[in-house]
Amino acid sequence: QVQLMESGGGVVQPGRSLTLSCAASGFHFSSYGMHWVRLAPGKGLEWVALIAYDGRNEYYADSVKGRFTISRDNSKNTLSLVMNSLRPEDTAVYYCAKDGSGWDAAWYFDIWGRGTLVTVSS
Amino acid sequence: QSVLTQPPSVSGAPGQRVTISCTGSSSNIGAGYDVHWYQHLPGTAPKLLIYDNNIRPSGVPDRFSGFRSGTSASLAITGLQAEDEADYYCQSYDNSLNVHAVFGGGTKLTVL
């Protein structure tokens, strides 16, 4: 069945880096844009980043632009998020999510993983 | 503060009908961008309930329906069931510079 599974979360000090991964299965990964979305404690969902199906285009929320980098390996059906210069406000559960449309992004999320928790604290 | 505005909570008894509103602006819903709805139980993967304003993905019961008009949208749930107790989020696209996908703050549905 269609599945996304995140990994790589943990506790990290402010200013340090962390890399999240997402393993995809059950669908043609290389045909879909992929997103990261986060849920901070006591807050609502926040879109973080999108990478196009072929990896040629990336988009970021202003809150993470210049610090986070999204990438994908279509040969391994994996999505990654490199998070640098982490801040306490980056503390959240991070979800990878499949875009609802193939090729051109539809900007909604039809399949989600269960998330991985990132805690930024000294 | 979220770009889209939802009530923090709604409640209803089993069998009743509830609606959840989602208010945006001229740069998102009012600009004609589609609205999507998600159901989230803490600790689980969020689930797409409605996409493109009123389309249910396969497997979503027809008790769930969506509507968009002007700068707002709403999610209606009829025949409320205990298993519907969850957080619900609306989402759209915003054409403000570098904003892209935007969410509502979420609404906690309590089944009394």
PDB file of C-alpha atoms in Angstrom:
ATOM      1  CA  GLN A   1       0.000   0.000   0.000  1.00  0.00           C
ATOM      2  CA  VAL A   2       1.006   3.643  -0.321  1.00  0.00           C
ATOM      3  CA  GLN A   3       3.245   4.541   2.600  1.00  0.00           C
ATOM      4  CA  LEU A   4       5.572   7.255   3.829  1.00  0.00           C
ATOM      5  CA  MET A   5       7.863   6.733   6.791  1.00  0.00           C
ATOM      6  CA  GLU A   6       9.923   9.496   8.369  1.00  0.00           C
ATOM      7  CA  SER A   7      13.066   9.070  10.440  1.00  0.00           C
ATOM      8  CA  GLY A   8      15.906  11.111  11.872  1.00  0.00           C
ATOM      9  CA  GLY A   9      14.164  13.162  14.535  1.00  0.00           C
ATOM     10  CA  GLY A  10      15.654  13.752  17.960  1.00  0.00           C
ATOM     11  CA  VAL A  11      16.846  16.324  20.468  1.00  0.00           C
ATOM     12  CA  VAL A  12      19.347  18.872  19.180  1.00  0.00           C
ATOM     13  CA  GLN A  13      20.871  22.038  20.615  1.00  0.00           C
ATOM     14  CA  PRO A  14      20.082  25.451  19.140  1.00  0.00           C
ATOM     15  CA  GLY A  15      22.350  26.320  16.251  1.00  0.00           C
ATOM     16  CA  ARG A  16      23.096  22.685  15.406  1.00  0.00           C
ATOM     17  CA  SER A  17      21.970  20.638  12.404  1.00  0.00           C
ATOM     18  CA  LEU A  18      19.762  17.618  11.832  1.00  0.00           C
ATOM     19  CA  THR A  19      18.763  15.634   8.742  1.00  0.00           C
ATOM     20  CA  LEU A  20      15.340  14.031   8.334  1.00  0.00           C
ATOM     21  CA  SER A  21      14.570  11.258   5.861  1.00  0.00           C
ATOM     22  CA  CYS A  22      11.354   9.889   4.404  1.00  0.00           C
ATOM     23  CA  ALA A  23      11.068   6.494   2.734  1.00  0.00           C
ATOM     24  CA  ALA A  24       8.291   6.174   0.175  1.00  0.00           C
ATOM     25  CA  SER A  25       6.634   3.021  -1.102  1.00  0.00           C
ATOM     26  CA  GLY A  26       3.548   1.888  -2.976  1.00  0.00           C
ATOM     27  CA  PHE A  27       3.476   4.616  -5.616  1.00  0.00           C
ATOM     28  CA  HIS A  28       5.580   5.990  -8.486  1.00  0.00           C
ATOM     29  CA  PHE A  29       7.702   8.301  -6.349  1.00  0.00           C
ATOM     30  CA  SER A  30       9.471  10.043  -9.225  1.00  0.00           C
ATOM     31  CA  SER A  31       6.169  11.313 -10.644  1.00  0.00           C
ATOM     32  CA  TYR A  32       5.099  13.414  -7.661  1.00  0.00           C
ATOM     33  CA  GLY A  33       6.180  16.528  -5.863  1.00  0.00           C
ATOM     34  CA  MET A  34       6.929  15.942  -2.202  1.00  0.00           C
ATOM     35  CA  HIS A  35       6.476  18.219   0.793  1.00  0.00           C
ATOM     36  CA  TRP A  36       7.540  18.611   4.404  1.00  0.00           C
ATOM     37  CA  VAL A  37       4.889  19.916   6.813  1.00  0.00           C
ATOM     38  CA  ARG A  38       5.345  20.465  10.551  1.00  0.00           C
ATOM     39  CA  LEU A  39       3.159  20.663  13.638  1.00  0.00           C
ATOM     40  CA  ALA A  40       4.592  22.602  16.565  1.00  0.00           C
ATOM     41  CA  PRO A  41       3.288  22.020  20.109  1.00  0.00           C
ATOM     42  CA  GLY A  42       0.079  23.948  20.678  1.00  0.00           C
ATOM     43  CA  LYS A  43       0.038  25.293  17.128  1.00  0.00           C
ATOM     44  CA  GLY A  44      -1.453  24.397  13.759  1.00  0.00           C
ATOM     45  CA  LEU A  45       0.058  22.732  10.744  1.00  0.00           C
ATOM     46  CA  GLU A  46       2.708  24.700   8.861  1.00  0.00           C
ATOM     47  CA  TRP A  47       3.945  23.929   5.363  1.00  0.00           C
ATOM     48  CA  VAL A  48       7.760  23.858   5.274  1.00  0.00           C
ATOM     49  CA  ALA A  49       9.031  22.956   1.805  1.00  0.00           C
ATOM     50  CA  LEU A  50       8.219  21.389  -1.573  1.00  0.00           C
ATOM     51  CA  ILE A  51      10.479  19.707  -4.087  1.00  0.00           C
ATOM     52  CA  ALA A  52       9.269  19.074  -7.626  1.00  0.00           C
ATOM     53  CA  TYR A  53       8.933  15.533  -8.974  1.00  0.00           C
ATOM     54  CA  ASP A  54      12.260  15.772 -10.805  1.00  0.00           C
ATOM     55  CA  GLY A  55      14.078  17.705  -8.099  1.00  0.00           C
ATOM     56  CA  ARG A  56      14.610  20.725 -10.333  1.00  0.00           C
ATOM     57  CA  ASN A  57      12.553  23.178  -8.293  1.00  0.00           C
ATOM     58  CA  GLU A  58      12.369  23.797  -4.565  1.00  0.00           C
ATOM     59  CA  TYR A  59      10.130  26.089  -2.539  1.00  0.00           C
ATOM     60  CA  TYR A  60      10.438  27.070   1.123  1.00  0.00           C
ATOM     61  CA  ALA A  61       8.440  28.818   3.796  1.00  0.00           C
ATOM     62  CA  ASP A  62      10.010  32.123   4.803  1.00  0.00           C
ATOM     63  CA  SER A  63      10.488  30.773   8.333  1.00  0.00           C
ATOM     64  CA  VAL A  64      13.035  28.193   7.108  1.00  0.00           C
ATOM     65  CA  LYS A  65      14.424  29.705   3.904  1.00  0.00           C
ATOM     66  CA  GLY A  66      18.221  29.785   3.926  1.00  0.00           C
ATOM     67  CA  ARG A  67      18.421  27.278   6.809  1.00  0.00           C
ATOM     68  CA  PHE A  68      16.616  24.182   5.508  1.00  0.00           C
ATOM     69  CA  THR A  69      17.280  22.265   2.278  1.00  0.00           C
ATOM     70  CA  ILE A  70      14.900  19.736   0.753  1.00  0.00           C
ATOM     71  CA  SER A  71      16.209  17.054  -1.607  1.00  0.00           C
ATOM     72  CA  ARG A  72      15.172  13.727  -3.093  1.00  0.00           C
ATOM     73  CA  ASP A  73      16.712  10.583  -4.559  1.00  0.00           C
ATOM     74  CA  ASN A  74      14.315   9.116  -7.067  1.00  0.00           C
ATOM     75  CA  SER A  75      16.492   6.020  -7.501  1.00  0.00           C
ATOM     76  CA  LYS A  76      15.984   5.189  -3.816  1.00  0.00           C
ATOM     77  CA  ASN A  77      12.448   6.606  -3.331  1.00  0.00           C
ATOM     78  CA  THR A  78      13.650   8.835  -0.533  1.00  0.00           C
ATOM     79  CA  LEU A  79      13.041  12.436   0.514  1.00  0.00           C
ATOM     80  CA  SER A  80      15.337  14.393   2.817  1.00  0.00           C
ATOM     81  CA  LEU A  81      15.333  17.614   4.799  1.00  0.00           C
ATOM     82  CA  VAL A  82      18.613  19.074   6.003  1.00  0.00           C
ATOM     83  CA  MET A  83      17.961  21.500   8.839  1.00  0.00           C
ATOM     84  CA  ASN A  84      20.765  23.893   9.773  1.00  0.00           C
ATOM     85  CA  SER A  85      20.973  26.655  12.373  1.00  0.00           C
ATOM     86  CA  LEU A  86      18.086  25.128  14.292  1.00  0.00           C
ATOM     87  CA  ARG A  87      16.048  27.322  16.630  1.00  0.00           C
ATOM     88  CA  PRO A  88      13.760  26.448  19.549  1.00  0.00           C
ATOM     89  CA  GLU A  89      10.803  27.521  17.402  1.00  0.00           C
ATOM     90  CA  ASP A  90      11.656  24.730  14.946  1.00  0.00           C
ATOM     91  CA  THR A  91      10.545  22.220  17.587  1.00  0.00           C
ATOM     92  CA  ALA A  92       7.746  20.220  15.956  1.00  0.00           C
ATOM     93  CA  VAL A  93       6.623  16.926  14.538  1.00  0.00           C
ATOM     94  CA  TYR A  94       7.796  16.884  10.922  1.00  0.00           C
ATOM     95  CA  TYR A  95       5.672  15.061   8.343  1.00  0.00           C
ATOM     96  CA  CYS A  96       6.566  14.180   4.797  1.00  0.00           C
ATOM     97  CA  ALA A  97       3.602  14.358   2.473  1.00  0.00           C
ATOM     98  CA  LYS A  98       2.924  13.457  -1.136  1.00  0.00           C
ATOM     99  CA  ASP A  99       1.527  16.128  -3.435  1.00  0.00           C
ATOM    100  CA  GLY A 100      -1.964  15.365  -4.678  1.00  0.00           C
ATOM    101  CA  SER A 101      -1.109  15.696  -8.342  1.00  0.00           C
ATOM    102  CA  GLY A 102       1.545  14.232 -10.554  1.00  0.00           C
ATOM    103  CA  TRP A 103       4.079  16.413 -12.399  1.00  0.00           C
ATOM    104  CA  ASP A 104       2.835  19.979 -11.638  1.00  0.00           C
ATOM    105  CA  ALA A 105       2.256  20.468  -7.926  1.00  0.00           C
ATOM    106  CA  ALA A 106      -1.359  20.786  -6.837  1.00  0.00           C
ATOM    107  CA  TRP A 107      -0.306  22.146  -3.433  1.00  0.00           C
ATOM    108  CA  TYR A 108      -2.336  19.759  -1.336  1.00  0.00           C
ATOM    109  CA  PHE A 109      -1.271  16.603   0.471  1.00  0.00           C
ATOM    110  CA  ASP A 110      -2.984  13.297  -0.189  1.00  0.00           C
ATOM    111  CA  ILE A 111      -0.655  10.912   1.659  1.00  0.00           C
ATOM    112  CA  TRP A 112       1.154  11.664   4.927  1.00  0.00           C
ATOM    113  CA  GLY A 113       3.641   9.854   7.085  1.00  0.00           C
ATOM    114  CA  ARG A 114       3.246   9.510  10.848  1.00  0.00           C
ATOM    115  CA  GLY A 115       5.903  12.113  11.492  1.00  0.00           C
ATOM    116  CA  THR A 116       9.165  12.390  13.390  1.00  0.00           C
ATOM    117  CA  LEU A 117       9.667  14.638  16.414  1.00  0.00           C
ATOM    118  CA  VAL A 118      12.390  17.276  16.398  1.00  0.00           C
ATOM    119  CA  THR A 119      13.135  19.021  19.684  1.00  0.00           C
ATOM    120  CA  VAL A 120      15.491  21.989  19.694  1.00  0.00           C
ATOM    121  CA  SER A 121      16.621  22.673  23.226  1.00  0.00           C
ATOM    122  CA  SER A 122      19.764  23.329  25.196  1.00  0.00           C
TER     123      SER A 122
ATOM    124  CA  GLN B   1      -1.244  33.322  13.819  1.00  0.00           C
ATOM    125  CA  SER B   2      -2.543  31.260  10.917  1.00  0.00           C
ATOM    126  CA  VAL B   3      -3.364  32.770   7.516  1.00  0.00           C
ATOM    127  CA  LEU B   4      -6.713  30.946   7.420  1.00  0.00           C
ATOM    128  CA  THR B   5      -9.057  31.362  10.392  1.00  0.00           C
ATOM    129  CA  GLN B   6     -10.929  28.456  11.958  1.00  0.00           C
ATOM    130  CA  PRO B   7     -12.871  28.237  15.222  1.00  0.00           C
ATOM    131  CA  PRO B   8     -10.700  26.601  17.913  1.00  0.00           C
ATOM    132  CA  SER B   9     -13.400  24.098  18.817  1.00  0.00           C
ATOM    133  CA  VAL B  10     -16.818  22.758  17.872  1.00  0.00           C
ATOM    134  CA  SER B  11     -18.915  20.033  19.441  1.00  0.00           C
ATOM    135  CA  GLY B  12     -21.976  17.954  18.742  1.00  0.00           C
ATOM    136  CA  ALA B  13     -23.875  14.922  19.927  1.00  0.00           C
ATOM    137  CA  PRO B  14     -23.793  11.617  18.063  1.00  0.00           C
ATOM    138  CA  GLY B  15     -26.014  11.739  15.000  1.00  0.00           C
ATOM    139  CA  GLN B  16     -25.983  15.522  14.787  1.00  0.00           C
ATOM    140  CA  ARG B  17     -24.568  17.761  12.067  1.00  0.00           C
ATOM    141  CA  VAL B  18     -21.662  20.135  12.658  1.00  0.00           C
ATOM    142  CA  THR B  19     -19.901  22.608  10.427  1.00  0.00           C
ATOM    143  CA  ILE B  20     -16.393  24.024  10.622  1.00  0.00           C
ATOM    144  CA  SER B  21     -15.705  27.361   8.972  1.00  0.00           C
ATOM    145  CA  CYS B  22     -12.496  28.501   7.317  1.00  0.00           C
ATOM    146  CA  THR B  23     -12.041  32.183   6.510  1.00  0.00           C
ATOM    147  CA  GLY B  24      -9.333  33.478   4.217  1.00  0.00           C
ATOM    148  CA  SER B  25      -8.660  36.586   2.170  1.00  0.00           C
ATOM    149  CA  SER B  26      -8.255  37.913  -1.349  1.00  0.00           C
ATOM    150  CA  SER B  27      -4.792  36.365  -1.693  1.00  0.00           C
ATOM    151  CA  ASN B  28      -5.903  32.792  -1.022  1.00  0.00           C
ATOM    152  CA  ILE B  29      -9.487  31.505  -0.973  1.00  0.00           C
ATOM    153  CA  GLY B  30     -10.841  34.781  -2.378  1.00  0.00           C
ATOM    154  CA  ALA B  31      -8.405  34.541  -5.285  1.00  0.00           C
ATOM    155  CA  GLY B  32     -10.091  31.327  -6.356  1.00  0.00           C
ATOM    156  CA  TYR B  33      -7.623  28.818  -4.949  1.00  0.00           C
ATOM    157  CA  ASP B  34      -9.067  25.491  -3.922  1.00  0.00           C
ATOM    158  CA  VAL B  35      -9.617  24.546  -0.292  1.00  0.00           C
ATOM    159  CA  HIS B  36      -8.659  21.180   1.166  1.00  0.00           C
ATOM    160  CA  TRP B  37      -9.521  19.601   4.517  1.00  0.00           C
ATOM    161  CA  TYR B  38      -7.587  17.197   6.730  1.00  0.00           C
ATOM    162  CA  GLN B  39      -8.486  15.115   9.767  1.00  0.00           C
ATOM    163  CA  HIS B  40      -5.809  14.526  12.364  1.00  0.00           C
ATOM    164  CA  LEU B  41      -5.799  12.319  15.422  1.00  0.00           C
ATOM    165  CA  PRO B  42      -2.734  13.101  17.570  1.00  0.00           C
ATOM    166  CA  GLY B  43       0.036  10.579  17.075  1.00  0.00           C
ATOM    167  CA  THR B  44      -1.202   9.473  13.692  1.00  0.00           C
ATOM    168  CA  ALA B  45      -0.717  10.567  10.095  1.00  0.00           C
ATOM    169  CA  PRO B  46      -3.058  13.387   9.032  1.00  0.00           C
ATOM    170  CA  LYS B  47      -5.694  12.225   6.559  1.00  0.00           C
ATOM    171  CA  LEU B  48      -6.976  14.051   3.478  1.00  0.00           C
ATOM    172  CA  LEU B  49     -10.761  14.381   3.851  1.00  0.00           C
ATOM    173  CA  ILE B  50     -11.763  16.771   1.084  1.00  0.00           C
ATOM    174  CA  TYR B  51      -9.752  18.178  -1.809  1.00  0.00           C
ATOM    175  CA  ASP B  52     -10.547  20.797  -4.425  1.00  0.00           C
ATOM    176  CA  ASN B  53     -13.311  22.245  -2.230  1.00  0.00           C
ATOM    177  CA  ASN B  54     -15.780  19.366  -2.344  1.00  0.00           C
ATOM    178  CA  ILE B  55     -14.213  16.129  -3.601  1.00  0.00           C
ATOM    179  CA  ARG B  56     -13.887  13.155  -1.270  1.00  0.00           C
ATOM    180  CA  PRO B  57     -10.963  10.779  -1.776  1.00  0.00           C
ATOM    181  CA  SER B  58     -11.825   7.122  -2.086  1.00  0.00           C
ATOM    182  CA  GLY B  59     -12.794   5.669   1.290  1.00  0.00           C
ATOM    183  CA  VAL B  60     -13.973   8.911   2.909  1.00  0.00           C
ATOM    184  CA  PRO B  61     -17.632   8.566   3.946  1.00  0.00           C
ATOM    185  CA  ASP B  62     -20.206  10.828   2.295  1.00  0.00           C
ATOM    186  CA  ARG B  63     -21.016  12.168   5.764  1.00  0.00           C
ATOM    187  CA  PHE B  64     -18.167  14.605   5.057  1.00  0.00           C
ATOM    188  CA  SER B  65     -18.733  17.433   2.578  1.00  0.00           C
ATOM    189  CA  GLY B  66     -17.017  20.688   1.667  1.00  0.00           C
ATOM    190  CA  PHE B  67     -18.154  24.026   0.311  1.00  0.00           C
ATOM    191  CA  ARG B  68     -16.336  27.158  -0.827  1.00  0.00           C
ATOM    192  CA  SER B  69     -17.750  30.613  -1.479  1.00  0.00           C
ATOM    193  CA  GLY B  70     -16.048  33.981  -1.722  1.00  0.00           C
ATOM    194  CA  THR B  71     -13.242  34.194   0.808  1.00  0.00           C
ATOM    195  CA  SER B  72     -14.545  31.336   2.978  1.00  0.00           C
ATOM    196  CA  ALA B  73     -15.066  27.613   3.022  1.00  0.00           C
ATOM    197  CA  SER B  74     -16.733  25.132   5.319  1.00  0.00           C
ATOM    198  CA  LEU B  75     -16.617  21.461   6.202  1.00  0.00           C
ATOM    199  CA  ALA B  76     -19.857  19.747   7.177  1.00  0.00           C
ATOM    200  CA  ILE B  77     -20.075  16.457   9.027  1.00  0.00           C
ATOM    201  CA  THR B  78     -23.457  14.780   9.281  1.00  0.00           C
ATOM    202  CA  GLY B  79     -24.454  11.778  11.364  1.00  0.00           C
ATOM    203  CA  LEU B  80     -21.700  12.542  13.864  1.00  0.00           C
ATOM    204  CA  GLN B  81     -19.896   9.496  15.248  1.00  0.00           C
ATOM    205  CA  ALA B  82     -17.550   9.083  18.201  1.00  0.00           C
ATOM    206  CA  GLU B  83     -14.713   8.221  15.801  1.00  0.00           C
ATOM    207  CA  ASP B  84     -15.023  11.684  14.225  1.00  0.00           C
ATOM    208  CA  GLU B  85     -13.509  13.280  17.325  1.00  0.00           C
ATOM    209  CA  ALA B  86     -10.265  14.763  16.001  1.00  0.00           C
ATOM    210  CA  ASP B  87      -8.568  17.956  14.872  1.00  0.00           C
ATOM    211  CA  TYR B  88      -9.625  19.335  11.486  1.00  0.00           C
ATOM    212  CA  TYR B  89      -7.543  21.673   9.324  1.00  0.00           C
ATOM    213  CA  CYS B  90      -8.399  23.644   6.216  1.00  0.00           C
ATOM    214  CA  GLN B  91      -5.668  24.448   3.690  1.00  0.00           C
ATOM    215  CA  SER B  92      -5.305  26.477   0.529  1.00  0.00           C
ATOM    216  CA  TYR B  93      -2.726  28.267  -1.602  1.00  0.00           C
ATOM    217  CA  ASP B  94      -1.727  31.881  -1.140  1.00  0.00           C
ATOM    218  CA  ASN B  95      -0.276  34.053  -3.905  1.00  0.00           C
ATOM    219  CA  SER B  96       1.478  36.469  -1.570  1.00  0.00           C
ATOM    220  CA  LEU B  97       5.214  36.540  -2.165  1.00  0.00           C
ATOM    221  CA  ASN B  98       6.877  33.342  -0.915  1.00  0.00           C
ATOM    222  CA  VAL B  99       3.836  32.141   1.061  1.00  0.00           C
ATOM    223  CA  HIS B 100       2.565  29.166  -1.000  1.00  0.00           C
ATOM    224  CA  ALA B 101       0.554  26.590   1.010  1.00  0.00           C
ATOM    225  CA  VAL B 102      -1.350  27.929   4.020  1.00  0.00           C
ATOM    226  CA  PHE B 103      -3.335  26.228   6.780  1.00  0.00           C
ATOM    227  CA  GLY B 104      -5.980  27.180   9.254  1.00  0.00           C
ATOM    228  CA  GLY B 105      -5.150  26.957  12.929  1.00  0.00           C
ATOM    229  CA  GLY B 106      -7.173  23.785  13.339  1.00  0.00           C
ATOM    230  CA  THR B 107     -10.517  22.998  14.970  1.00  0.00           C
ATOM    231  CA  LYS B 108     -10.935  20.424  17.713  1.00  0.00           C
ATOM    232  CA  LEU B 109     -14.164  18.482  17.222  1.00  0.00           C
ATOM    233  CA  THR B 110     -15.603  16.982  20.387  1.00  0.00           C
ATOM    234  CA  VAL B 111     -18.357  14.378  20.144  1.00  0.00           C
ATOM    235  CA  LEU B 112     -20.434  14.767  23.301  1.00  0.00           C
TER     236      LEU B 112
END
